[in-house]
Structures are given as structure tokens and as C-alpha cells.
mmCIF file of C-alpha atoms in Angstrom:
data_model
loop_
_atom_site.group_PDB
_atom_site.id
_atom_site.type_symbol
_atom_site.label_atom_id
_atom_site.label_comp_id
_atom_site.label_asym_id
_atom_site.label_seq_id
_atom_site.Cartn_x
_atom_site.Cartn_y
_atom_site.Cartn_z
ATOM 1 C CA MET A 1 0.003 13.415 -32.789
ATOM 2 C CA SER A 2 0.264 9.470 -31.851
ATOM 3 C CA THR A 3 2.451 7.635 -29.730
ATOM 4 C CA ASN A 4 3.041 4.498 -28.229
ATOM 5 C CA LYS A 5 3.876 5.499 -24.797
ATOM 6 C CA ILE A 6 2.528 4.160 -22.146
ATOM 7 C CA THR A 7 1.472 5.954 -19.314
ATOM 8 C CA PHE A 8 1.733 4.308 -15.713
ATOM 9 C CA LEU A 9 1.187 6.893 -12.044
ATOM 10 C CA LEU A 10 1.925 6.168 -9.235
ATOM 11 C CA ASN A 11 -0.058 6.651 -5.616
ATOM 12 C CA TRP A 12 2.309 9.199 -4.673
ATOM 13 C CA GLU A 13 6.016 10.456 -4.649
ATOM 14 C CA ALA A 14 8.255 7.938 -5.227
ATOM 15 C CA THR A 15 9.049 5.952 -2.621
ATOM 16 C CA PRO A 16 11.306 3.076 -1.466
ATOM 17 C CA TYR A 17 8.499 0.249 -2.141
ATOM 18 C CA HIS A 18 8.583 1.578 -6.042
ATOM 19 C CA ILE A 19 11.439 -0.067 -6.582
ATOM 20 C CA PRO A 20 10.029 -3.036 -9.205
ATOM 21 C CA ILE A 21 8.901 -0.004 -10.950
ATOM 22 C CA PHE A 22 11.585 2.071 -11.629
ATOM 23 C CA LEU A 23 14.230 -0.825 -11.813
ATOM 24 C CA ALA A 24 11.717 -2.484 -14.817
ATOM 25 C CA GLN A 25 12.541 0.666 -16.487
ATOM 26 C CA THR A 26 16.730 1.296 -15.778
ATOM 27 C CA LYS A 27 17.574 -2.520 -16.497
ATOM 28 C CA GLY A 28 15.780 -2.323 -19.190
ATOM 29 C CA TYR A 29 13.127 -4.992 -18.614
ATOM 30 C CA PHE A 30 10.061 -2.889 -19.986
ATOM 31 C CA LYS A 31 12.487 -2.716 -23.621
ATOM 32 C CA ARG A 32 12.411 -5.966 -23.677
ATOM 33 C CA GLU A 33 9.121 -6.045 -23.577
ATOM 34 C CA GLY A 34 8.715 -4.032 -26.813
ATOM 35 C CA LEU A 35 7.395 -1.154 -24.379
ATOM 36 C CA ASP A 36 7.835 2.211 -23.548
ATOM 37 C CA VAL A 37 6.966 3.949 -20.231
ATOM 38 C CA ALA A 38 6.210 7.162 -18.509
ATOM 39 C CA ILE A 39 6.523 6.740 -15.103
ATOM 40 C CA LEU A 40 4.305 9.778 -13.361
ATOM 41 C CA GLU A 41 4.185 11.341 -9.707
ATOM 42 C CA PRO A 42 0.874 12.827 -9.107
ATOM 43 C CA SER A 43 0.834 15.949 -7.142
ATOM 44 C CA ASN A 44 -2.381 15.111 -4.942
ATOM 45 C CA PRO A 45 -2.568 11.164 -4.162
ATOM 46 C CA SER A 46 -6.974 11.324 -4.485
ATOM 47 C CA ASP A 47 -6.301 12.223 -7.832
ATOM 48 C CA VAL A 48 -4.931 8.593 -8.809
ATOM 49 C CA THR A 49 -7.871 6.706 -9.721
ATOM 50 C CA GLU A 50 -10.022 9.456 -11.762
ATOM 51 C CA LEU A 51 -6.880 10.010 -13.411
ATOM 52 C CA ILE A 52 -6.966 6.241 -14.665
ATOM 53 C CA GLY A 53 -10.423 5.909 -14.978
ATOM 54 C CA SER A 54 -11.229 8.753 -17.021
ATOM 55 C CA GLY A 55 -8.090 7.444 -19.372
ATOM 56 C CA LYS A 56 -5.933 10.850 -18.879
ATOM 57 C CA VAL A 57 -3.871 7.922 -17.629
ATOM 58 C CA ASP A 58 -3.683 4.605 -19.094
ATOM 59 C CA MET A 59 -1.974 2.806 -15.544
ATOM 60 C CA GLY A 60 -0.518 3.157 -11.847
ATOM 61 C CA LEU A 61 -0.660 2.064 -8.460
ATOM 62 C CA LYS A 62 -3.823 1.943 -5.982
ATOM 63 C CA ALA A 63 -4.722 1.082 -3.179
ATOM 64 C CA MET A 64 -7.561 -1.909 -2.996
ATOM 65 C CA VAL A 65 -9.920 0.172 -0.991
ATOM 66 C CA HIS A 66 -10.066 3.013 -3.622
ATOM 67 C CA THR A 67 -9.647 0.313 -6.363
ATOM 68 C CA LEU A 68 -12.657 -0.948 -5.088
ATOM 69 C CA ALA A 69 -14.723 2.185 -4.436
ATOM 70 C CA ALA A 70 -13.072 4.120 -8.003
ATOM 71 C CA LYS A 71 -15.304 1.603 -9.412
ATOM 72 C CA ALA A 72 -18.302 1.734 -8.099
ATOM 73 C CA ARG A 73 -18.291 5.475 -8.972
ATOM 74 C CA GLY A 74 -17.913 5.403 -12.333
ATOM 75 C CA PHE A 75 -14.476 5.534 -12.739
ATOM 76 C CA PRO A 76 -13.747 1.991 -14.996
ATOM 77 C CA VAL A 77 -10.409 0.915 -13.255
ATOM 78 C CA THR A 78 -9.386 -3.243 -12.280
ATOM 79 C CA SER A 79 -6.555 -4.733 -10.664
ATOM 80 C CA ILE A 80 -4.186 -6.336 -12.969
ATOM 81 C CA GLY A 81 -1.588 -7.002 -9.877
ATOM 82 C CA SER A 82 -0.399 -6.378 -6.664
ATOM 83 C CA LEU A 83 2.819 -4.754 -5.450
ATOM 84 C CA LEU A 84 2.240 -5.017 -1.483
ATOM 85 C CA ASP A 85 0.689 -7.294 0.209
ATOM 86 C CA GLU A 86 -1.231 -6.563 3.571
ATOM 87 C CA PRO A 87 1.235 -3.779 4.912
ATOM 88 C CA PHE A 88 -0.002 -3.266 8.214
ATOM 89 C CA THR A 89 -1.782 -0.422 8.505
ATOM 90 C CA GLY A 90 -3.640 1.653 11.536
ATOM 91 C CA VAL A 91 -3.718 5.108 13.634
ATOM 92 C CA CYS A 92 -0.440 6.212 14.349
ATOM 93 C CA TYR A 93 0.358 7.754 17.638
ATOM 94 C CA LEU A 94 2.949 8.581 20.147
ATOM 95 C CA GLU A 95 2.911 6.739 23.876
ATOM 96 C CA SER A 96 2.989 10.711 25.451
ATOM 97 C CA SER A 97 -0.155 11.450 23.231
ATOM 98 C CA GLY A 98 -2.762 10.054 25.889
ATOM 99 C CA ILE A 99 -3.904 7.498 23.264
ATOM 100 C CA THR A 100 -3.776 3.632 24.587
ATOM 101 C CA THR A 101 -4.863 0.173 22.713
ATOM 102 C CA ASP A 102 -8.587 1.393 23.651
ATOM 103 C CA PHE A 103 -9.702 3.287 21.012
ATOM 104 C CA GLN A 104 -11.912 5.477 23.032
ATOM 105 C CA SER A 105 -8.705 6.852 24.637
ATOM 106 C CA LEU A 106 -9.022 8.921 20.693
ATOM 107 C CA LYS A 107 -12.164 10.449 22.191
ATOM 108 C CA GLY A 108 -11.246 14.570 21.702
ATOM 109 C CA LYS A 109 -8.197 13.875 19.827
ATOM 110 C CA ARG A 110 -7.061 15.262 16.627
ATOM 111 C CA ILE A 111 -7.552 12.554 13.875
ATOM 112 C CA GLY A 112 -5.343 13.296 10.823
ATOM 113 C CA TYR A 113 -6.204 11.022 7.702
ATOM 114 C CA VAL A 114 -4.429 11.084 3.788
ATOM 115 C CA GLY A 115 -7.620 11.658 2.151
ATOM 116 C CA GLU A 116 -11.141 10.753 1.869
ATOM 117 C CA PHE A 117 -11.190 6.814 2.301
ATOM 118 C CA GLY A 118 -9.436 7.406 5.565
ATOM 119 C CA LYS A 119 -12.054 9.996 7.194
ATOM 120 C CA ILE A 120 -14.731 7.028 6.426
ATOM 121 C CA GLN A 121 -12.838 4.587 7.804
ATOM 122 C CA ILE A 122 -12.293 6.212 11.434
ATOM 123 C CA ASP A 123 -16.233 7.590 11.739
ATOM 124 C CA GLU A 124 -17.127 3.841 11.006
ATOM 125 C CA LEU A 125 -14.659 2.611 14.080
ATOM 126 C CA THR A 126 -16.120 5.403 16.208
ATOM 127 C CA LYS A 127 -20.200 3.861 15.691
ATOM 128 C CA HIS A 128 -18.236 0.298 16.086
ATOM 129 C CA TYR A 129 -16.864 2.136 20.108
ATOM 130 C CA GLY A 130 -20.123 3.603 21.043
ATOM 131 C CA MET A 131 -18.519 7.309 19.844
ATOM 132 C CA THR A 132 -19.567 9.186 16.721
ATOM 133 C CA PRO A 133 -17.765 11.999 14.171
ATOM 134 C CA ASP A 134 -18.013 14.832 16.540
ATOM 135 C CA ASP A 135 -16.224 12.674 19.506
ATOM 136 C CA TYR A 136 -12.950 13.742 17.450
ATOM 137 C CA THR A 137 -11.540 16.608 15.324
ATOM 138 C CA ALA A 138 -10.580 15.083 11.348
ATOM 139 C CA VAL A 139 -7.024 16.569 9.641
ATOM 140 C CA ARG A 140 -6.762 15.970 6.246
ATOM 141 C CA CYS A 141 -2.717 15.825 5.905
ATOM 142 C CA GLY A 142 -1.949 14.050 2.487
ATOM 143 C CA MET A 143 0.861 12.332 2.684
ATOM 144 C CA ASN A 144 2.394 14.790 5.803
ATOM 145 C CA VAL A 145 0.935 12.318 9.233
ATOM 146 C CA ALA A 146 4.107 11.578 10.559
ATOM 147 C CA LYS A 147 5.346 14.889 9.964
ATOM 148 C CA TYR A 148 2.028 16.548 11.574
ATOM 149 C CA ILE A 149 2.179 14.219 14.453
ATOM 150 C CA LEU A 150 5.423 14.839 15.349
ATOM 151 C CA GLU A 151 5.542 18.428 15.536
ATOM 152 C CA GLY A 152 2.580 18.713 17.574
ATOM 153 C CA SER A 153 -0.172 19.594 14.991
ATOM 154 C CA ILE A 154 -2.628 16.380 15.440
ATOM 155 C CA ASP A 155 -2.676 13.595 18.039
ATOM 156 C CA CYS A 156 -2.551 10.560 15.656
ATOM 157 C CA GLY A 157 -3.441 10.040 12.456
ATOM 158 C CA ILE A 158 -3.881 6.828 9.806
ATOM 159 C CA GLY A 159 -0.299 5.170 8.104
ATOM 160 C CA ILE A 160 1.342 2.137 7.562
ATOM 161 C CA GLU A 161 3.937 0.124 9.277
ATOM 162 C CA CYS A 162 6.575 0.246 7.167
ATOM 163 C CA ILE A 163 6.114 4.291 5.978
ATOM 164 C CA GLN A 164 4.963 6.945 8.772
ATOM 165 C CA GLN A 165 5.353 4.737 11.562
ATOM 166 C CA VAL A 166 9.224 4.019 10.134
ATOM 167 C CA GLU A 167 9.553 8.093 10.063
ATOM 168 C CA MET A 168 8.073 8.303 12.955
ATOM 169 C CA GLU A 169 10.307 5.656 14.935
ATOM 170 C CA GLU A 170 13.777 7.632 13.405
ATOM 171 C CA ALA A 171 12.657 10.814 14.131
ATOM 172 C CA LEU A 172 12.414 9.610 17.475
ATOM 173 C CA LYS A 173 15.945 8.392 17.486
ATOM 174 C CA LYS A 174 17.759 11.752 16.123
ATOM 175 C CA GLN A 175 15.899 13.365 19.132
ATOM 176 C CA GLY A 176 17.326 10.481 21.275
ATOM 177 C CA LYS A 177 14.222 9.142 22.542
ATOM 178 C CA ASN A 178 12.824 5.769 22.209
ATOM 179 C CA PRO A 179 11.944 4.256 18.838
ATOM 180 C CA ASN A 180 9.584 2.396 20.823
ATOM 181 C CA GLU A 181 6.952 5.357 21.715
ATOM 182 C CA ALA A 182 5.713 5.263 17.992
ATOM 183 C CA LYS A 183 2.807 3.227 18.126
ATOM 184 C CA MET A 184 -0.080 1.557 16.190
ATOM 185 C CA LEU A 185 -3.563 0.885 16.595
ATOM 186 C CA ARG A 186 -4.596 -1.230 13.595
ATOM 187 C CA ILE A 187 -7.677 -1.217 11.786
ATOM 188 C CA ASP A 188 -7.727 -4.639 10.937
ATOM 189 C CA LYS A 189 -7.853 -5.573 14.787
ATOM 190 C CA LEU A 190 -10.034 -2.556 15.838
ATOM 191 C CA ALA A 191 -12.464 -3.622 12.708
ATOM 192 C CA GLU A 192 -12.232 -7.198 13.262
ATOM 193 C CA LEU A 193 -11.278 -7.821 9.609
ATOM 194 C CA GLY A 194 -8.723 -10.326 10.461
ATOM 195 C CA CYS A 195 -7.001 -8.933 7.593
ATOM 196 C CA CYS A 196 -4.730 -5.391 6.556
ATOM 197 C CA CYS A 197 -5.455 -6.720 2.654
ATOM 198 C CA PHE A 198 -7.153 -2.893 1.711
ATOM 199 C CA CYS A 199 -4.593 -0.987 1.444
ATOM 200 C CA THR A 200 -2.597 -3.896 -0.387
ATOM 201 C CA ILE A 201 -0.959 -1.584 -3.245
ATOM 202 C CA LEU A 202 -2.024 -2.925 -6.679
ATOM 203 C CA TYR A 203 -1.227 -2.672 -10.187
ATOM 204 C CA ILE A 204 -4.707 -1.055 -11.943
ATOM 205 C CA ALA A 205 -5.692 0.012 -15.602
ATOM 206 C CA ASN A 206 -8.332 1.960 -17.252
ATOM 207 C CA ASP A 207 -10.620 -0.491 -18.188
ATOM 208 C CA LYS A 208 -10.689 0.049 -22.034
ATOM 209 C CA PHE A 209 -6.903 0.487 -21.574
ATOM 210 C CA ILE A 210 -6.626 -3.524 -21.061
ATOM 211 C CA ALA A 211 -9.415 -4.056 -23.680
ATOM 212 C CA GLU A 212 -7.664 -2.731 -26.308
ATOM 213 C CA ASN A 213 -3.874 -4.108 -25.484
ATOM 214 C CA PRO A 214 -4.141 -6.985 -23.567
ATOM 215 C CA GLU A 215 -0.573 -7.800 -24.793
ATOM 216 C CA LYS A 216 0.407 -4.900 -23.609
ATOM 217 C CA ILE A 217 -0.653 -5.792 -20.285
ATOM 218 C CA ARG A 218 0.877 -9.054 -20.301
ATOM 219 C CA ALA A 219 4.454 -7.428 -21.503
ATOM 220 C CA PHE A 220 4.007 -4.788 -18.336
ATOM 221 C CA LEU A 221 3.512 -7.212 -15.948
ATOM 222 C CA LYS A 222 5.955 -10.193 -17.236
ATOM 223 C CA ALA A 223 8.611 -6.549 -16.685
ATOM 224 C CA ILE A 224 7.918 -5.835 -13.823
ATOM 225 C CA LYS A 225 7.958 -9.775 -12.573
ATOM 226 C CA SER A 226 11.326 -9.202 -13.604
ATOM 227 C CA ALA A 227 12.100 -6.829 -11.458
ATOM 228 C CA THR A 228 10.681 -7.793 -8.443
ATOM 229 C CA ASP A 229 12.361 -11.235 -8.969
ATOM 230 C CA PHE A 230 15.438 -9.195 -8.860
ATOM 231 C CA VAL A 231 14.385 -6.856 -6.204
ATOM 232 C CA LEU A 232 13.807 -10.137 -3.883
ATOM 233 C CA ALA A 233 16.721 -11.823 -4.906
ATOM 234 C CA ASN A 234 19.934 -8.916 -4.949
ATOM 235 C CA PRO A 235 18.082 -6.111 -2.539
ATOM 236 C CA GLN A 236 21.542 -5.040 -1.147
ATOM 237 C CA GLN A 237 22.043 -4.183 -5.363
ATOM 238 C CA ALA A 238 18.667 -3.556 -6.135
ATOM 239 C CA TRP A 239 18.708 -0.476 -3.501
ATOM 240 C CA GLU A 240 21.720 1.038 -4.726
ATOM 241 C CA GLU A 241 20.232 0.723 -8.527
ATOM 242 C CA TYR A 242 17.740 2.903 -7.155
ATOM 243 C CA GLY A 243 19.621 4.896 -5.215
ATOM 244 C CA ASN A 244 21.771 5.322 -8.751
ATOM 245 C CA PHE A 245 18.709 6.723 -10.336
ATOM 246 C CA LYS A 246 16.553 8.523 -7.830
ATOM 247 C CA PRO A 247 18.927 9.844 -5.577
ATOM 248 C CA GLN A 248 16.463 10.643 -2.472
ATOM 249 C CA MET A 249 16.746 7.057 -1.892
ATOM 250 C CA THR A 250 20.290 7.302 -0.820
ATOM 251 C CA SER A 251 18.869 8.305 2.669
ATOM 252 C CA GLU A 252 19.298 5.903 5.374
ATOM 253 C CA LEU A 253 15.591 6.893 6.491
ATOM 254 C CA ASN A 254 14.758 5.767 3.176
ATOM 255 C CA LYS A 255 16.694 2.414 3.365
ATOM 256 C CA LYS A 256 14.801 1.540 6.951
ATOM 257 C CA LYS A 257 11.460 2.199 4.929
ATOM 258 C CA PHE A 258 12.560 -0.540 2.216
ATOM 259 C CA GLU A 259 13.600 -3.071 4.635
ATOM 260 C CA ARG A 260 10.349 -2.962 6.452
ATOM 261 C CA CYS A 261 8.573 -3.211 3.137
ATOM 262 C CA PHE A 262 10.561 -6.215 1.569
ATOM 263 C CA ALA A 263 8.855 -8.305 3.584
ATOM 264 C CA TYR A 264 5.618 -7.254 1.886
ATOM 265 C CA PHE A 265 6.345 -7.404 -1.444
ATOM 266 C CA SER A 266 4.228 -9.403 -3.459
ATOM 267 C CA ASP A 267 6.600 -12.028 -5.644
ATOM 268 C CA SER A 268 3.888 -13.463 -7.557
ATOM 269 C CA LEU A 269 1.400 -10.436 -8.208
ATOM 270 C CA TYR A 270 -1.580 -12.439 -7.890
ATOM 271 C CA ASN A 271 -4.590 -10.238 -6.536
ATOM 272 C CA VAL A 272 -5.916 -12.559 -3.712
ATOM 273 C CA HIS A 273 -8.633 -14.118 -4.131
ATOM 274 C CA ARG A 274 -9.794 -13.771 -0.266
ATOM 275 C CA ASP A 275 -8.624 -10.967 0.020
ATOM 276 C CA TRP A 276 -10.845 -9.019 -2.429
ATOM 277 C CA ASN A 277 -13.529 -10.909 -1.447
ATOM 278 C CA LYS A 278 -13.044 -9.097 2.763
ATOM 279 C CA VAL A 279 -12.127 -5.871 1.490
ATOM 280 C CA ASN A 280 -15.905 -5.937 -1.019
ATOM 281 C CA ASN A 281 -17.427 -6.992 2.083
ATOM 282 C CA TYR A 282 -15.801 -4.420 4.482
ATOM 283 C CA GLY A 283 -16.666 -1.843 1.383
ATOM 284 C CA LYS A 284 -20.397 -2.191 2.179
ATOM 285 C CA ARG A 285 -19.392 -2.158 5.983
ATOM 286 C CA LEU A 286 -17.986 1.570 5.301
ATOM 287 C CA GLU A 287 -21.306 2.195 2.160
ATOM 288 C CA ILE A 288 -18.695 3.282 0.088
ATOM 289 C CA LEU A 289 -20.150 -0.052 -2.280
ATOM 290 C CA PRO A 290 -23.253 -1.334 -3.374
ATOM 291 C CA GLU A 291 -24.647 -4.517 -1.843
ATOM 292 C CA ASP A 292 -24.268 -6.096 -5.122
ATOM 293 C CA TYR A 293 -20.809 -5.422 -6.153
ATOM 294 C CA LYS A 294 -18.451 -7.679 -7.251
ATOM 295 C CA PRO A 295 -14.939 -6.974 -7.131
ATOM 296 C CA ASN A 296 -13.037 -5.469 -9.810
ATOM 297 C CA TYR A 297 -10.020 -7.600 -10.055
ATOM 298 C CA THR A 298 -8.387 -10.137 -12.464
ATOM 299 C CA ASN A 299 -4.997 -12.617 -12.507
ATOM 300 C CA GLU A 300 -5.989 -13.055 -16.555
ATOM 301 C CA TYR A 301 -2.627 -10.914 -17.476
ATOM 302 C CA LEU A 302 -0.367 -13.468 -15.559
ATOM 303 C CA SER A 303 1.701 -15.788 -16.791
ATOM 304 C CA TRP A 304 2.742 -17.661 -14.264
ATOM 305 C CA PRO A 305 1.216 -20.414 -12.034
ATOM 306 C CA GLU A 306 -0.780 -19.187 -9.334
ATOM 307 C CA PRO A 307 0.617 -20.062 -5.751
ATOM 308 C CA LYS A 308 -1.894 -20.966 -3.110
ATOM 309 C CA GLU A 309 -3.180 -19.300 -0.615
ATOM 310 C CA VAL A 310 -2.160 -19.936 3.031
ATOM 311 C CA GLU A 311 -4.906 -21.670 4.701
ATOM 312 C CA ASN A 312 -4.532 -19.083 7.760
ATOM 313 C CA PRO A 313 -4.198 -15.905 7.604
ATOM 314 C CA THR A 314 -4.562 -15.035 11.230
ATOM 315 C CA LYS A 315 -1.953 -16.971 11.527
ATOM 316 C CA ALA A 316 0.145 -15.160 8.793
ATOM 317 C CA GLN A 317 -0.327 -12.185 9.914
ATOM 318 C CA GLU A 318 0.778 -13.053 13.770
ATOM 319 C CA LEU A 319 4.301 -14.289 12.141
ATOM 320 C CA MET A 320 4.069 -11.150 9.803
ATOM 321 C CA LEU A 321 3.782 -8.730 13.183
ATOM 322 C CA LYS A 322 6.667 -10.937 14.705
ATOM 323 C CA HIS A 323 9.241 -11.036 12.013
ATOM 324 C CA GLN A 324 8.469 -6.607 11.349
ATOM 325 C CA GLU A 325 10.005 -6.498 14.926
ATOM 326 C CA GLU A 326 12.257 -8.553 14.595
ATOM 327 C CA CYS A 327 13.229 -6.354 10.999
ATOM 328 C CA LYS A 328 12.817 -3.309 13.603
ATOM 329 C CA ALA A 329 14.942 -4.835 15.807
ATOM 330 C CA CYS A 330 17.830 -6.129 13.134
ATOM 331 C CA GLY A 331 17.269 -4.371 9.956
ATOM 332 C CA GLY A 332 18.118 -5.635 6.772
ATOM 333 C CA CYS A 333 16.267 -7.064 3.776
ATOM 334 C CA ARG A 334 14.087 -10.658 4.881
ATOM 335 C CA ARG A 335 11.603 -12.704 3.927
ATOM 336 C CA LEU A 336 8.823 -14.235 5.778
ATOM 337 C CA VAL A 337 8.431 -18.048 5.030
ATOM 338 C CA LEU A 338 5.121 -19.394 5.633
ATOM 339 C CA THR A 339 5.334 -22.684 4.760
ATOM 340 C CA GLY A 340 2.945 -24.914 6.239
ATOM 341 C CA VAL A 341 0.932 -21.985 7.578
#
């Protein structure tokens, strides 16, 4: 039985930053481009690259470090664009846990992680700071890192600023506590990477599907660009429309997450060459990529001009940190202007 339907697998259950994909569906942008897209949610986020790489699913979303590792392990996937650029990622914790800005304060702690590569990152950091993996207890939490921290099952865990840290902050508010007690040790700072791009969320596709359907890939990205443009120009309307389709998005917590994700949305969808080079080298440092590995991404199917990369990415990260702190304090959907950076 043949079908023209494209299958698209999210990197986990529907969340605020998935809004461009769902609005491309509900606003008819996929249909306008002649596409019939089935949006799927995984029961286990660790399955995504394997399902896409094996050809069981055509396309989907995954973080950059996972996308690189997937192809190195024999799952033929390639990034065709960016959804979320460089969200701050790190070890989330509560100030009351006894953890400080010194990484060695994690000694003897229970550290949660989502999937395999989270543990690899923590193990590598322990070596970097004169410790060993035996100096902490690893706990695989899936997407429940914030929940496990709040209930005391773990002392800290890997998460991203616009999702898990927001969950912790809002839970503290409900308890009448100071949300600033939710802290993060950023992995880019700890590992001296100069970027947070290893957790950039990408649009990826099966290599065979790309080769056999180049026009569908172009059409898909064109529809996603239209949806992204709409979200960035009309955030309140876009959020309301998303909530109409996905009622679980209407919670105050999810709205806060959306506001904190807003600055990270890639407006061009382009893969950033410098980021790919950095994460490719980081993957080799983590020993998940061979020394001769070439990054598996392409901008070939994006049909609009490629923006110029910022000249000072370190300064851009500093400005983004300040921007996100302002968003945390004041709320609202706001973008960071990087003109001249």
C-alpha cells in the first residue's frame, strides 16, 4: 500500500518550541507546498535518530551532538536546517543542594541525565576537573530531570535553560520560594567550548529519503520558514493558535517556556558552519566521533539568502545570557538584536 505522506518525528512529546512544526500543519503551509505530513511523538527520545536513520521515519528533530553521533554509528541522517539555536544547557540544581559554581562540588552527588550522551558529557567533565565517573552517581531520568530534582530523587541533572530550568523556577514560585534558587552550571563554560551549540535542535532527515525526495525537502523547509516567520512576527496569536490545537500548551508553565524559547528560534533555519565545526571537535573530544569525521549537515535545500554569522560569538552568548535574565524577570516574547556583534 503506497502513500505520499511524510512522517516527521519530534525529539520528544509536544513542547513549546515545536510550535513552527504544528503551525505549518494547522495554518496550511504544508498543504500549500503540496505536502501531507504526519507529526509523530516518540515514547522514548533516544529512539529518534535510530528510527530516522533506519528509514522507519522520514524526518524529525534532534540535537546537534546526537545527530553527529548517529551517523558515526551507522544511522544515515543529515541535518537540513535549525529550529532552536544554542539554548543554554547545563547541570541544573537548587541552591539548597550544596552545589556551588565549583564543578568539584558535584562529588558524591546524584546527577540525572536524559540519555546516553548526557552521561558521556558528565564523565568527560569529571576527568577535566580531576575526578572520575566513580565520584558521582548517575541516574537516567529521561525528560523528568526537573521533576526528580524537585522531589529530591537526584541532586542535580542536565537540562536546558528554557525548559527544565523554567520548570524548576515555576515550581519554586508555587512553593512561595525564590525562583532564583534554581541554578545552572553551563556545560559550554565548564568544558570551555565557547558555545552552547551542541544542543542546537535540528531538522534532520534520512539520507535515502533526502536523495530520493529533494523537492519534498525544499517544500518542507519552505513551509517551516513560513510558520517560523509567523511565530516570530505574531507570537501571541501564534501561541493562541497552538493552544487551540494542543490544549496542554495553554498552561502558564508552557507559556513561560515559550517566552524563554523565543529568542533561541532560528529565523533563517540555516545550519551555522562554525557551530558544526565546534561540536564536531567536541564529539571527538568525547570520543563519540572518529578523528577523520566530517559533519553531516547541509544548507542545500534552503532557498533564501544565508545570513552572515556573528563575528564575536562569545559576546553574542554574553548578550543572550543578559537577555534571558531580563525575559525571566519581565516575561514576554522578545528577540535579541545582534547587529554589530
